PDB file of C-alpha atoms in Angstrom:
ATOM      1  CA  UNK N   5     -22.865 -71.136 -92.878  1.00  0.00           C
ATOM      2  CA  UNK N   6     -22.646 -68.526 -95.645  1.00  0.00           C
ATOM      3  CA  UNK N   7     -19.021 -67.726 -96.593  1.00  0.00           C
ATOM      4  CA  UNK N   8     -17.753 -64.262 -95.713  1.00  0.00           C
ATOM      5  CA  UNK N   9     -16.828 -63.387 -99.276  1.00  0.00           C
ATOM      6  CA  UNK N  10     -20.426 -63.911-100.310  1.00  0.00           C
ATOM      7  CA  UNK N  11     -21.268 -60.668 -98.568  1.00  0.00           C
ATOM      8  CA  UNK N  12     -18.124 -58.622 -99.180  1.00  0.00           C
ATOM      9  CA  UNK N  13     -16.841 -59.481-102.672  1.00  0.00           C
ATOM     10  CA  UNK N  14     -18.263 -58.971-106.117  1.00  0.00           C
ATOM     11  CA  UNK N  15     -19.997 -62.323-105.905  1.00  0.00           C
ATOM     12  CA  UNK N  16     -22.646 -60.565-103.842  1.00  0.00           C
ATOM     13  CA  UNK N  17     -24.058 -59.147-107.051  1.00  0.00           C
ATOM     14  CA  UNK N  18     -24.946 -62.573-108.377  1.00  0.00           C
ATOM     15  CA  UNK N  19     -26.069 -64.376-105.218  1.00  0.00           C
ATOM     16  CA  UNK N  20     -29.502 -65.113-105.296  1.00  0.00           C
ATOM     17  CA  UNK N  21     -37.761 -54.785 -92.798  1.00  0.00           C
ATOM     18  CA  UNK N  22     -39.459 -52.497 -92.328  1.00  0.00           C
ATOM     19  CA  UNK N  23     -37.217 -51.104 -89.641  1.00  0.00           C
ATOM     20  CA  UNK N  24     -38.397 -48.347 -87.386  1.00  0.00           C
ATOM     21  CA  UNK N  25     -37.181 -45.041 -88.780  1.00  0.00           C
ATOM     22  CA  UNK N  26     -36.776 -43.732 -85.282  1.00  0.00           C
ATOM     23  CA  UNK N  27     -33.655 -45.274 -83.834  1.00  0.00           C
ATOM     24  CA  UNK N  28     -34.121 -47.572 -80.903  1.00  0.00           C
ATOM     25  CA  UNK N  29     -31.202 -48.816 -78.895  1.00  0.00           C
ATOM     26  CA  UNK N  30     -29.846 -50.802 -81.794  1.00  0.00           C
ATOM     27  CA  UNK N  31     -28.560 -53.908 -80.111  1.00  0.00           C
ATOM     28  CA  UNK N  32     -29.994 -55.807 -77.298  1.00  0.00           C
ATOM     29  CA  UNK N  33     -26.605 -57.248 -76.457  1.00  0.00           C
ATOM     30  CA  UNK N  34     -25.347 -55.244 -73.478  1.00  0.00           C
ATOM     31  CA  UNK N  35     -22.027 -53.470 -73.281  1.00  0.00           C
ATOM     32  CA  UNK N  36     -20.219 -53.707 -69.979  1.00  0.00           C
ATOM     33  CA  UNK N  37     -19.289 -50.488 -68.237  1.00  0.00           C
ATOM     34  CA  UNK N  38     -16.722 -50.200 -65.507  1.00  0.00           C
ATOM     35  CA  UNK N  39     -19.322 -49.977 -62.759  1.00  0.00           C
ATOM     36  CA  UNK N  40     -21.869 -52.348 -64.247  1.00  0.00           C
ATOM     37  CA  UNK N  41     -22.374 -55.739 -62.629  1.00  0.00           C
ATOM     38  CA  UNK N  42     -20.769 -58.579 -64.503  1.00  0.00           C
ATOM     39  CA  UNK N  43     -23.072 -60.635 -66.692  1.00  0.00           C
ATOM     40  CA  UNK N  44     -23.226 -64.378 -66.392  1.00  0.00           C
ATOM     41  CA  UNK N  45     -20.726 -65.837 -68.910  1.00  0.00           C
ATOM     42  CA  UNK N  46     -22.901 -68.919 -69.161  1.00  0.00           C
ATOM     43  CA  UNK N  47     -25.754 -66.860 -70.529  1.00  0.00           C
ATOM     44  CA  UNK N  48     -26.150 -67.223 -74.282  1.00  0.00           C
ATOM     45  CA  UNK N  49     -26.485 -63.795 -75.971  1.00  0.00           C
ATOM     46  CA  UNK N  50     -29.901 -63.185 -77.441  1.00  0.00           C
ATOM     47  CA  UNK N  51     -30.343 -62.828 -81.178  1.00  0.00           C
ATOM     48  CA  UNK N  52     -29.877 -59.120 -81.962  1.00  0.00           C
ATOM     49  CA  UNK N  53     -32.528 -57.032 -83.656  1.00  0.00           C
ATOM     50  CA  UNK N  54     -30.083 -54.262 -84.494  1.00  0.00           C
ATOM     51  CA  UNK N  55     -26.799 -52.722 -83.481  1.00  0.00           C
ATOM     52  CA  UNK N  56     -26.293 -49.935 -80.979  1.00  0.00           C
ATOM     53  CA  UNK N  57     -24.818 -46.894 -82.762  1.00  0.00           C
ATOM     54  CA  UNK N  58     -21.974 -46.867 -80.245  1.00  0.00           C
ATOM     55  CA  UNK N  59     -21.438 -50.615 -80.230  1.00  0.00           C
ATOM     56  CA  UNK N  60     -18.131 -50.414 -82.095  1.00  0.00           C
ATOM     57  CA  UNK N  61     -16.739 -47.781 -79.738  1.00  0.00           C
ATOM     58  CA  UNK N  62     -17.898 -49.606 -76.622  1.00  0.00           C
ATOM     59  CA  UNK N  63     -16.507 -52.921 -77.862  1.00  0.00           C
ATOM     60  CA  UNK N  64     -13.095 -51.362 -78.456  1.00  0.00           C
ATOM     61  CA  UNK N  65     -13.188 -49.833 -74.974  1.00  0.00           C
ATOM     62  CA  UNK N  66     -14.083 -53.177 -73.432  1.00  0.00           C
ATOM     63  CA  UNK N  67     -11.139 -54.828 -75.148  1.00  0.00           C
ATOM     64  CA  UNK N  68      -8.907 -51.940 -74.108  1.00  0.00           C
ATOM     65  CA  UNK N  69      -9.905 -52.370 -70.480  1.00  0.00           C
ATOM     66  CA  UNK N  70      -8.982 -56.057 -70.651  1.00  0.00           C
ATOM     67  CA  UNK N  71      -5.580 -55.217 -72.101  1.00  0.00           C
ATOM     68  CA  UNK N  72      -4.933 -52.496 -69.531  1.00  0.00           C
ATOM     69  CA  UNK N  73      -5.781 -54.935 -66.753  1.00  0.00           C
ATOM     70  CA  UNK N  74      -3.344 -57.484 -68.123  1.00  0.00           C
ATOM     71  CA  UNK N  75      -3.718 -60.346 -70.579  1.00  0.00           C
ATOM     72  CA  UNK N  76      -1.719 -63.461 -71.274  1.00  0.00           C
ATOM     73  CA  UNK N  77       0.011 -63.788 -74.679  1.00  0.00           C
ATOM     74  CA  UNK N  78      -2.746 -65.954 -76.186  1.00  0.00           C
ATOM     75  CA  UNK N  79      -5.384 -63.564 -74.881  1.00  0.00           C
ATOM     76  CA  UNK N  80      -3.521 -60.611 -76.384  1.00  0.00           C
ATOM     77  CA  UNK N  81      -3.512 -62.434 -79.712  1.00  0.00           C
ATOM     78  CA  UNK N  82      -7.254 -63.059 -79.396  1.00  0.00           C
ATOM     79  CA  UNK N  83      -7.903 -59.397 -78.592  1.00  0.00           C
ATOM     80  CA  UNK N  84      -5.831 -58.333 -81.588  1.00  0.00           C
ATOM     81  CA  UNK N  85      -7.759 -60.634 -83.911  1.00  0.00           C
ATOM     82  CA  UNK N  86     -11.087 -59.239 -82.718  1.00  0.00           C
ATOM     83  CA  UNK N  87      -9.898 -55.656 -83.183  1.00  0.00           C
ATOM     84  CA  UNK N  88      -8.624 -56.516 -86.664  1.00  0.00           C
ATOM     85  CA  UNK N  89     -11.981 -58.013 -87.601  1.00  0.00           C
ATOM     86  CA  UNK N  90     -13.772 -54.891 -86.402  1.00  0.00           C
ATOM     87  CA  UNK N  91     -11.360 -52.663 -88.330  1.00  0.00           C
ATOM     88  CA  UNK N  92     -11.864 -54.649 -91.538  1.00  0.00           C
ATOM     89  CA  UNK N  93     -15.611 -55.237 -91.329  1.00  0.00           C
ATOM     90  CA  UNK N  94     -17.024 -52.301 -89.375  1.00  0.00           C
ATOM     91  CA  UNK N  95     -19.280 -51.103 -92.215  1.00  0.00           C
ATOM     92  CA  UNK N  96     -20.715 -54.584 -92.617  1.00  0.00           C
ATOM     93  CA  UNK N  97     -21.179 -54.921 -88.858  1.00  0.00           C
ATOM     94  CA  UNK N  98     -22.998 -51.578 -88.699  1.00  0.00           C
ATOM     95  CA  UNK N  99     -24.988 -51.628 -91.950  1.00  0.00           C
ATOM     96  CA  UNK N 100     -24.907 -55.254 -93.091  1.00  0.00           C
ATOM     97  CA  UNK N 101     -26.432 -56.392 -89.798  1.00  0.00           C
ATOM     98  CA  UNK N 102     -29.509 -54.327 -90.707  1.00  0.00           C
ATOM     99  CA  UNK N 103     -29.762 -55.810 -94.183  1.00  0.00           C
ATOM    100  CA  UNK N 104     -27.890 -53.162 -96.160  1.00  0.00           C
ATOM    101  CA  UNK N 105     -25.774 -54.584 -98.976  1.00  0.00           C
ATOM    102  CA  UNK N 106     -22.311 -53.071 -98.717  1.00  0.00           C
ATOM    103  CA  UNK N 107     -20.652 -54.590-101.768  1.00  0.00           C
ATOM    104  CA  UNK N 108     -19.027 -52.113-104.169  1.00  0.00           C
ATOM    105  CA  UNK N 109     -21.612 -53.056-106.802  1.00  0.00           C
ATOM    106  CA  UNK N 110     -24.453 -52.132-104.424  1.00  0.00           C
ATOM    107  CA  UNK N 111     -23.380 -49.105-102.401  1.00  0.00           C
ATOM    108  CA  UNK N 112     -24.534 -45.615-103.345  1.00  0.00           C
ATOM    109  CA  UNK N 113     -21.852 -43.270-102.015  1.00  0.00           C
ATOM    110  CA  UNK N 114     -18.527 -44.434-100.629  1.00  0.00           C
ATOM    111  CA  UNK N 115     -16.211 -42.207 -98.614  1.00  0.00           C
ATOM    112  CA  UNK N 116     -17.622 -39.016-100.114  1.00  0.00           C
ATOM    113  CA  UNK N 117     -15.643 -36.113 -98.639  1.00  0.00           C
ATOM    114  CA  UNK N 118     -17.561 -33.597 -96.570  1.00  0.00           C
ATOM    115  CA  UNK N 119     -16.826 -30.122 -97.931  1.00  0.00           C
ATOM    116  CA  UNK N 120     -16.325 -27.078 -95.732  1.00  0.00           C
ATOM    117  CA  UNK N 121     -19.045 -25.323 -97.714  1.00  0.00           C
ATOM    118  CA  UNK N 122     -21.563 -27.941 -96.567  1.00  0.00           C
ATOM    119  CA  UNK N 123     -21.279 -26.659 -93.013  1.00  0.00           C
ATOM    120  CA  UNK N 124     -24.080 -24.473 -91.667  1.00  0.00           C
ATOM    121  CA  UNK N 125     -23.228 -20.762 -91.989  1.00  0.00           C
ATOM    122  CA  UNK N 126     -25.008 -17.754 -90.504  1.00  0.00           C
ATOM    123  CA  UNK N 127     -25.712 -14.596 -92.490  1.00  0.00           C
ATOM    124  CA  UNK N 128     -22.413 -13.284 -91.142  1.00  0.00           C
ATOM    125  CA  UNK N 129     -20.639 -16.324 -92.651  1.00  0.00           C
ATOM    126  CA  UNK N 130     -19.959 -17.718 -89.190  1.00  0.00           C
ATOM    127  CA  UNK N 131     -19.638 -21.495 -89.201  1.00  0.00           C
ATOM    128  CA  UNK N 132     -21.779 -23.166 -86.531  1.00  0.00           C
ATOM    129  CA  UNK N 133     -19.684 -26.305 -86.676  1.00  0.00           C
ATOM    130  CA  UNK N 134     -21.878 -28.956 -88.289  1.00  0.00           C
ATOM    131  CA  UNK N 135     -23.016 -30.071 -91.719  1.00  0.00           C
ATOM    132  CA  UNK N 136     -26.145 -28.225 -92.817  1.00  0.00           C
ATOM    133  CA  UNK N 137     -29.249 -30.400 -92.505  1.00  0.00           C
ATOM    134  CA  UNK N 138     -30.230 -29.653 -96.108  1.00  0.00           C
ATOM    135  CA  UNK N 139     -27.093 -31.486 -97.239  1.00  0.00           C
ATOM    136  CA  UNK N 140     -28.313 -34.885 -96.052  1.00  0.00           C
ATOM    137  CA  UNK N 141     -31.163 -35.118 -98.620  1.00  0.00           C
ATOM    138  CA  UNK N 142     -28.548 -34.460-101.307  1.00  0.00           C
ATOM    139  CA  UNK N 143     -26.417 -37.308-100.006  1.00  0.00           C
ATOM    140  CA  UNK N 144     -29.475 -39.572-100.035  1.00  0.00           C
ATOM    141  CA  UNK N 145     -30.618 -38.486-103.506  1.00  0.00           C
ATOM    142  CA  UNK N 146     -27.174 -38.937-105.032  1.00  0.00           C
ATOM    143  CA  UNK N 147     -26.816 -42.351-103.429  1.00  0.00           C
ATOM    144  CA  UNK N 148     -30.291 -43.362-104.633  1.00  0.00           C
ATOM    145  CA  UNK N 149     -29.372 -42.528-108.232  1.00  0.00           C
ATOM    146  CA  UNK N 150     -26.187 -44.603-107.958  1.00  0.00           C
ATOM    147  CA  UNK N 151     -28.169 -47.371-106.251  1.00  0.00           C
ATOM    148  CA  UNK N 152     -30.401 -47.525-109.337  1.00  0.00           C
ATOM    149  CA  UNK N 153     -27.511 -47.208-111.779  1.00  0.00           C
ATOM    150  CA  UNK N 154     -25.768 -50.117-110.067  1.00  0.00           C
ATOM    151  CA  UNK N 155     -28.515 -52.393-111.347  1.00  0.00           C
ATOM    152  CA  UNK N 156     -27.793 -51.163-114.865  1.00  0.00           C
ATOM    153  CA  UNK N 157     -24.006 -51.326-114.676  1.00  0.00           C
ATOM    154  CA  UNK N 158     -23.334 -54.355-112.468  1.00  0.00           C
ATOM    155  CA  UNK N 159     -26.367 -56.396-111.497  1.00  0.00           C
ATOM    156  CA  UNK N 160     -28.746 -56.516-114.479  1.00  0.00           C
ATOM    157  CA  UNK N 161     -26.856 -55.267-117.559  1.00  0.00           C
ATOM    158  CA  UNK N 162     -29.354 -57.059-119.812  1.00  0.00           C
ATOM    159  CA  UNK N 163     -31.798 -54.250-118.940  1.00  0.00           C
ATOM    160  CA  UNK N 164     -29.204 -51.492-118.753  1.00  0.00           C
ATOM    161  CA  UNK N 165     -31.156 -48.985-120.839  1.00  0.00           C
ATOM    162  CA  UNK N 166     -34.360 -49.558-118.875  1.00  0.00           C
ATOM    163  CA  UNK N 167     -32.607 -49.071-115.527  1.00  0.00           C
ATOM    164  CA  UNK N 168     -30.915 -45.880-116.708  1.00  0.00           C
ATOM    165  CA  UNK N 169     -34.259 -44.548-117.939  1.00  0.00           C
ATOM    166  CA  UNK N 170     -35.644 -44.918-114.421  1.00  0.00           C
ATOM    167  CA  UNK N 171     -33.516 -41.981-113.277  1.00  0.00           C
ATOM    168  CA  UNK N 172     -34.574 -39.845-116.233  1.00  0.00           C
ATOM    169  CA  UNK N 173     -37.909 -38.588-117.556  1.00  0.00           C
ATOM    170  CA  UNK N 174     -37.966 -40.981-120.500  1.00  0.00           C
ATOM    171  CA  UNK N 175     -40.735 -43.547-120.450  1.00  0.00           C
ATOM    172  CA  UNK N 176     -41.082 -45.118-117.008  1.00  0.00           C
ATOM    173  CA  UNK N 177     -39.162 -43.373-114.243  1.00  0.00           C
ATOM    174  CA  UNK N 178     -38.912 -42.929-110.490  1.00  0.00           C
ATOM    175  CA  UNK N 179     -40.397 -40.003-108.585  1.00  0.00           C
ATOM    176  CA  UNK N 180     -39.670 -39.266-104.942  1.00  0.00           C
ATOM    177  CA  UNK N 181     -43.053 -38.738-103.297  1.00  0.00           C
ATOM    178  CA  UNK N 182     -41.751 -38.058 -99.801  1.00  0.00           C
ATOM    179  CA  UNK N 183     -38.581 -38.231 -97.738  1.00  0.00           C
ATOM    180  CA  UNK N 184     -38.129 -38.367 -93.963  1.00  0.00           C
ATOM    181  CA  UNK N 185     -34.759 -37.870 -92.291  1.00  0.00           C
ATOM    182  CA  UNK N 186     -33.876 -38.788 -88.728  1.00  0.00           C
ATOM    183  CA  UNK N 187     -30.705 -36.917 -87.755  1.00  0.00           C
ATOM    184  CA  UNK N 188     -28.530 -38.814 -85.270  1.00  0.00           C
ATOM    185  CA  UNK N 189     -25.688 -36.424 -84.485  1.00  0.00           C
ATOM    186  CA  UNK N 190     -24.163 -33.255 -85.993  1.00  0.00           C
ATOM    187  CA  UNK N 191     -21.521 -34.334 -88.482  1.00  0.00           C
ATOM    188  CA  UNK N 192     -18.613 -31.932 -88.936  1.00  0.00           C
ATOM    189  CA  UNK N 193     -15.772 -31.215 -91.344  1.00  0.00           C
ATOM    190  CA  UNK N 194     -13.444 -32.971 -91.952  1.00  0.00           C
ATOM    191  CA  UNK N 195     -15.256 -36.253 -92.487  1.00  0.00           C
ATOM    192  CA  UNK N 196     -16.385 -38.637 -95.198  1.00  0.00           C
ATOM    193  CA  UNK N 197     -19.818 -40.140 -95.736  1.00  0.00           C
ATOM    194  CA  UNK N 198     -20.836 -43.545 -97.011  1.00  0.00           C
ATOM    195  CA  UNK N 199     -24.470 -44.129 -97.954  1.00  0.00           C
ATOM    196  CA  UNK N 200     -26.304 -47.423 -98.383  1.00  0.00           C
ATOM    197  CA  UNK N 201     -29.888 -48.076 -99.505  1.00  0.00           C
ATOM    198  CA  UNK N 202     -32.129 -51.057 -98.902  1.00  0.00           C
ATOM    199  CA  UNK N 203     -35.663 -52.167 -99.692  1.00  0.00           C
ATOM    200  CA  UNK N 204     -38.056 -51.866 -96.765  1.00  0.00           C
ATOM    201  CA  UNK N 205     -40.434 -54.650 -97.849  1.00  0.00           C
ATOM    202  CA  UNK N 206     -40.324 -57.872 -99.782  1.00  0.00           C
ATOM    203  CA  UNK N 207     -41.705 -56.848-103.210  1.00  0.00           C
ATOM    204  CA  UNK N 208     -44.117 -59.789-103.001  1.00  0.00           C
ATOM    205  CA  UNK N 209     -45.475 -58.516 -99.671  1.00  0.00           C
ATOM    206  CA  UNK N 210     -48.901 -56.839 -99.527  1.00  0.00           C
ATOM    207  CA  UNK N 211     -47.178 -54.019 -97.608  1.00  0.00           C
ATOM    208  CA  UNK N 212     -45.389 -52.975-100.798  1.00  0.00           C
ATOM    209  CA  UNK N 213     -47.200 -50.086-102.540  1.00  0.00           C
ATOM    210  CA  UNK N 214     -49.015 -51.029-105.736  1.00  0.00           C
ATOM    211  CA  UNK N 215     -47.321 -48.297-107.775  1.00  0.00           C
ATOM    212  CA  UNK N 216     -43.963 -47.954-106.088  1.00  0.00           C
ATOM    213  CA  UNK N 217     -41.779 -49.040-103.194  1.00  0.00           C
ATOM    214  CA  UNK N 218     -40.103 -47.818-100.020  1.00  0.00           C
ATOM    215  CA  UNK N 219     -36.379 -47.419 -99.463  1.00  0.00           C
ATOM    216  CA  UNK N 220     -34.365 -46.759 -96.351  1.00  0.00           C
ATOM    217  CA  UNK N 221     -30.906 -45.232 -96.396  1.00  0.00           C
ATOM    218  CA  UNK N 222     -28.139 -45.106 -93.830  1.00  0.00           C
ATOM    219  CA  UNK N 223     -25.784 -42.117 -94.028  1.00  0.00           C
ATOM    220  CA  UNK N 224     -22.620 -43.166 -92.206  1.00  0.00           C
ATOM    221  CA  UNK N 225     -19.913 -40.933 -90.814  1.00  0.00           C
ATOM    222  CA  UNK N 226     -16.575 -42.544 -91.606  1.00  0.00           C
ATOM    223  CA  UNK N 227     -14.908 -40.615 -88.778  1.00  0.00           C
ATOM    224  CA  UNK N 228     -17.422 -41.740 -86.134  1.00  0.00           C
ATOM    225  CA  UNK N 229     -18.075 -45.133 -87.746  1.00  0.00           C
ATOM    226  CA  UNK N 230     -21.794 -44.896 -87.070  1.00  0.00           C
ATOM    227  CA  UNK N 231     -24.956 -43.511 -88.724  1.00  0.00           C
ATOM    228  CA  UNK N 232     -25.159 -39.737 -88.875  1.00  0.00           C
ATOM    229  CA  UNK N 233     -28.680 -39.908 -90.305  1.00  0.00           C
ATOM    230  CA  UNK N 234     -31.343 -42.388 -91.341  1.00  0.00           C
ATOM    231  CA  UNK N 235     -33.604 -41.762 -94.304  1.00  0.00           C
ATOM    232  CA  UNK N 236     -36.996 -43.133 -95.344  1.00  0.00           C
ATOM    233  CA  UNK N 237     -38.003 -42.618 -98.987  1.00  0.00           C
ATOM    234  CA  UNK N 238     -41.385 -43.194-100.623  1.00  0.00           C
ATOM    235  CA  UNK N 239     -40.803 -43.842-104.336  1.00  0.00           C
ATOM    236  CA  UNK N 240     -43.475 -43.810-107.051  1.00  0.00           C
ATOM    237  CA  UNK N 241     -43.152 -45.538-110.416  1.00  0.00           C
ATOM    238  CA  UNK N 242     -44.382 -43.067-113.040  1.00  0.00           C
ATOM    239  CA  UNK N 243     -45.108 -43.428-116.750  1.00  0.00           C
ATOM    240  CA  UNK N 244     -44.107 -40.106-118.307  1.00  0.00           C
ATOM    241  CA  UNK N 245     -45.693 -40.965-121.654  1.00  0.00           C
ATOM    242  CA  UNK N 246     -49.071 -41.843-120.164  1.00  0.00           C
ATOM    243  CA  UNK N 247     -48.729 -39.191-117.432  1.00  0.00           C
ATOM    244  CA  UNK N 248     -49.820 -41.537-114.655  1.00  0.00           C
ATOM    245  CA  UNK N 249     -48.524 -43.914-112.019  1.00  0.00           C
ATOM    246  CA  UNK N 250     -47.719 -47.441-113.078  1.00  0.00           C
ATOM    247  CA  UNK N 251     -46.752 -50.775-111.572  1.00  0.00           C
ATOM    248  CA  UNK N 252     -43.177 -51.988-111.197  1.00  0.00           C
ATOM    249  CA  UNK N 253     -41.900 -53.312-114.544  1.00  0.00           C
ATOM    250  CA  UNK N 254     -41.192 -57.070-114.502  1.00  0.00           C
ATOM    251  CA  UNK N 255     -37.407 -56.578-114.711  1.00  0.00           C
ATOM    252  CA  UNK N 256     -37.497 -54.330-111.621  1.00  0.00           C
ATOM    253  CA  UNK N 257     -39.767 -56.701-109.725  1.00  0.00           C
ATOM    254  CA  UNK N 258     -37.503 -59.700-110.367  1.00  0.00           C
ATOM    255  CA  UNK N 259     -34.340 -57.858-109.340  1.00  0.00           C
ATOM    256  CA  UNK N 260     -35.996 -56.524-106.196  1.00  0.00           C
ATOM    257  CA  UNK N 261     -37.039 -60.045-105.222  1.00  0.00           C
ATOM    258  CA  UNK N 262     -33.435 -61.222-105.545  1.00  0.00           C
ATOM    259  CA  UNK N 263     -32.180 -58.142-103.701  1.00  0.00           C
ATOM    260  CA  UNK N 264     -34.578 -58.740-100.815  1.00  0.00           C
ATOM    261  CA  UNK N 265     -33.245 -62.281-100.393  1.00  0.00           C
ATOM    262  CA  UNK N 266     -29.692 -60.946-100.309  1.00  0.00           C
ATOM    263  CA  UNK N 267     -30.671 -58.373 -97.701  1.00  0.00           C
ATOM    264  CA  UNK N 268     -32.115 -61.057 -95.443  1.00  0.00           C
ATOM    265  CA  UNK N 269     -29.034 -63.243 -95.873  1.00  0.00           C
ATOM    266  CA  UNK N 270     -26.692 -60.341 -95.127  1.00  0.00           C
ATOM    267  CA  UNK N 271     -28.665 -59.382 -92.028  1.00  0.00           C
ATOM    268  CA  UNK N 272     -28.532 -62.909 -90.643  1.00  0.00           C
ATOM    269  CA  UNK N 273     -24.843 -63.347 -91.484  1.00  0.00           C
ATOM    270  CA  UNK N 274     -23.583 -60.097 -89.940  1.00  0.00           C
ATOM    271  CA  UNK N 275     -25.811 -60.322 -86.894  1.00  0.00           C
ATOM    272  CA  UNK N 276     -24.212 -63.683 -86.201  1.00  0.00           C
ATOM    273  CA  UNK N 277     -20.763 -62.122 -86.596  1.00  0.00           C
ATOM    274  CA  UNK N 278     -21.733 -59.544 -83.976  1.00  0.00           C
ATOM    275  CA  UNK N 279     -22.806 -62.271 -81.574  1.00  0.00           C
ATOM    276  CA  UNK N 280     -19.525 -64.076 -82.209  1.00  0.00           C
ATOM    277  CA  UNK N 281     -17.567 -60.924 -81.364  1.00  0.00           C
ATOM    278  CA  UNK N 282     -19.680 -60.370 -78.246  1.00  0.00           C
ATOM    279  CA  UNK N 283     -18.913 -63.902 -77.095  1.00  0.00           C
ATOM    280  CA  UNK N 284     -15.172 -63.499 -77.682  1.00  0.00           C
ATOM    281  CA  UNK N 285     -15.031 -60.140 -75.896  1.00  0.00           C
ATOM    282  CA  UNK N 286     -17.062 -61.448 -72.968  1.00  0.00           C
ATOM    283  CA  UNK N 287     -14.647 -64.374 -72.671  1.00  0.00           C
ATOM    284  CA  UNK N 288     -11.724 -61.940 -72.502  1.00  0.00           C
ATOM    285  CA  UNK N 289     -13.512 -60.035 -69.735  1.00  0.00           C
ATOM    286  CA  UNK N 290     -14.298 -63.101 -67.644  1.00  0.00           C
ATOM    287  CA  UNK N 291     -10.717 -64.322 -68.027  1.00  0.00           C
ATOM    288  CA  UNK N 292      -9.188 -60.985 -67.004  1.00  0.00           C
ATOM    289  CA  UNK N 293     -10.767 -58.258 -64.855  1.00  0.00           C
ATOM    290  CA  UNK N 294     -14.258 -59.713 -64.439  1.00  0.00           C
ATOM    291  CA  UNK N 295     -13.557 -62.728 -62.230  1.00  0.00           C
ATOM    292  CA  UNK N 296     -13.627 -63.215 -58.475  1.00  0.00           C
ATOM    293  CA  UNK N 297      -9.873 -63.679 -58.062  1.00  0.00           C
ATOM    294  CA  UNK N 298      -8.895 -60.950 -60.528  1.00  0.00           C
ATOM    295  CA  UNK N 299      -5.651 -59.143 -59.708  1.00  0.00           C
ATOM    296  CA  UNK N 300      -4.482 -56.335 -61.983  1.00  0.00           C
ATOM    297  CA  UNK N 301      -1.059 -56.760 -63.569  1.00  0.00           C
ATOM    298  CA  UNK N 302       0.810 -53.623 -62.488  1.00  0.00           C
ATOM    299  CA  UNK N 303       4.171 -54.806 -63.748  1.00  0.00           C
ATOM    300  CA  UNK N 304       7.242 -56.004 -61.898  1.00  0.00           C
ATOM    301  CA  UNK N 305       8.958 -53.790 -59.313  1.00  0.00           C
ATOM    302  CA  UNK N 306      12.297 -55.403 -60.105  1.00  0.00           C
TER     303      UNK N 306
END
């Protein structure tokens, strides 16, 4: 079992998919609704392939229903511990379970405030109530620059100058060939955004472009605690001196290989944490409202 701090602390920087851009129902683990038939508690949850965007909200509601029905002291303690874990690790549960590295030495943007001026305005200066769609590429571009600079400042300082040159027009640099954005919901002011990037393919895979690579980004609404947009970026490695495309430099290739391994480890680790939470919440349900002899605790009349 990989220790938790390996994916949350600074040690992540030194530990040695292509996902569908269109969002599917991110989590094959079901969430119980009030009218849904109870699932068999003996059934082992299947390994998740992703997390439902509303999984956090639904999990909190499920726990809330158990508490409203009535729990014993030990069950209340268990519910509190689960809620505390979700509160502490929600970014990792949402993004880490998809392979995004959320450590402070890896993230692009963190709790960037949404400005009122980023809202969509009509020619009469009337606010239509949501962040302008053209703002999301700026979030992604800014985060991508910081994603690259993180290699220079934290992960591979031995090649600091080379990494910094990648986001300039000196020597070998990065050019965005194309960007695709899948908007999930209209984000509004006030809010904050956090943006993570990840590699789409193992750099040793034949699916990786010969003269570049693909990145995916998750733009998260801190207020909603779920993705506001998903981004797919096609990056080209370009030699400005030779005026032509070029292959990934060896220092980039080696760091991307290590990063890919970390992504896979993070995905496995946080998906397992989700399954653990699902199991604990389901146990609370089957020990409270979702049992044959369940009687709601309405309090004493005395």
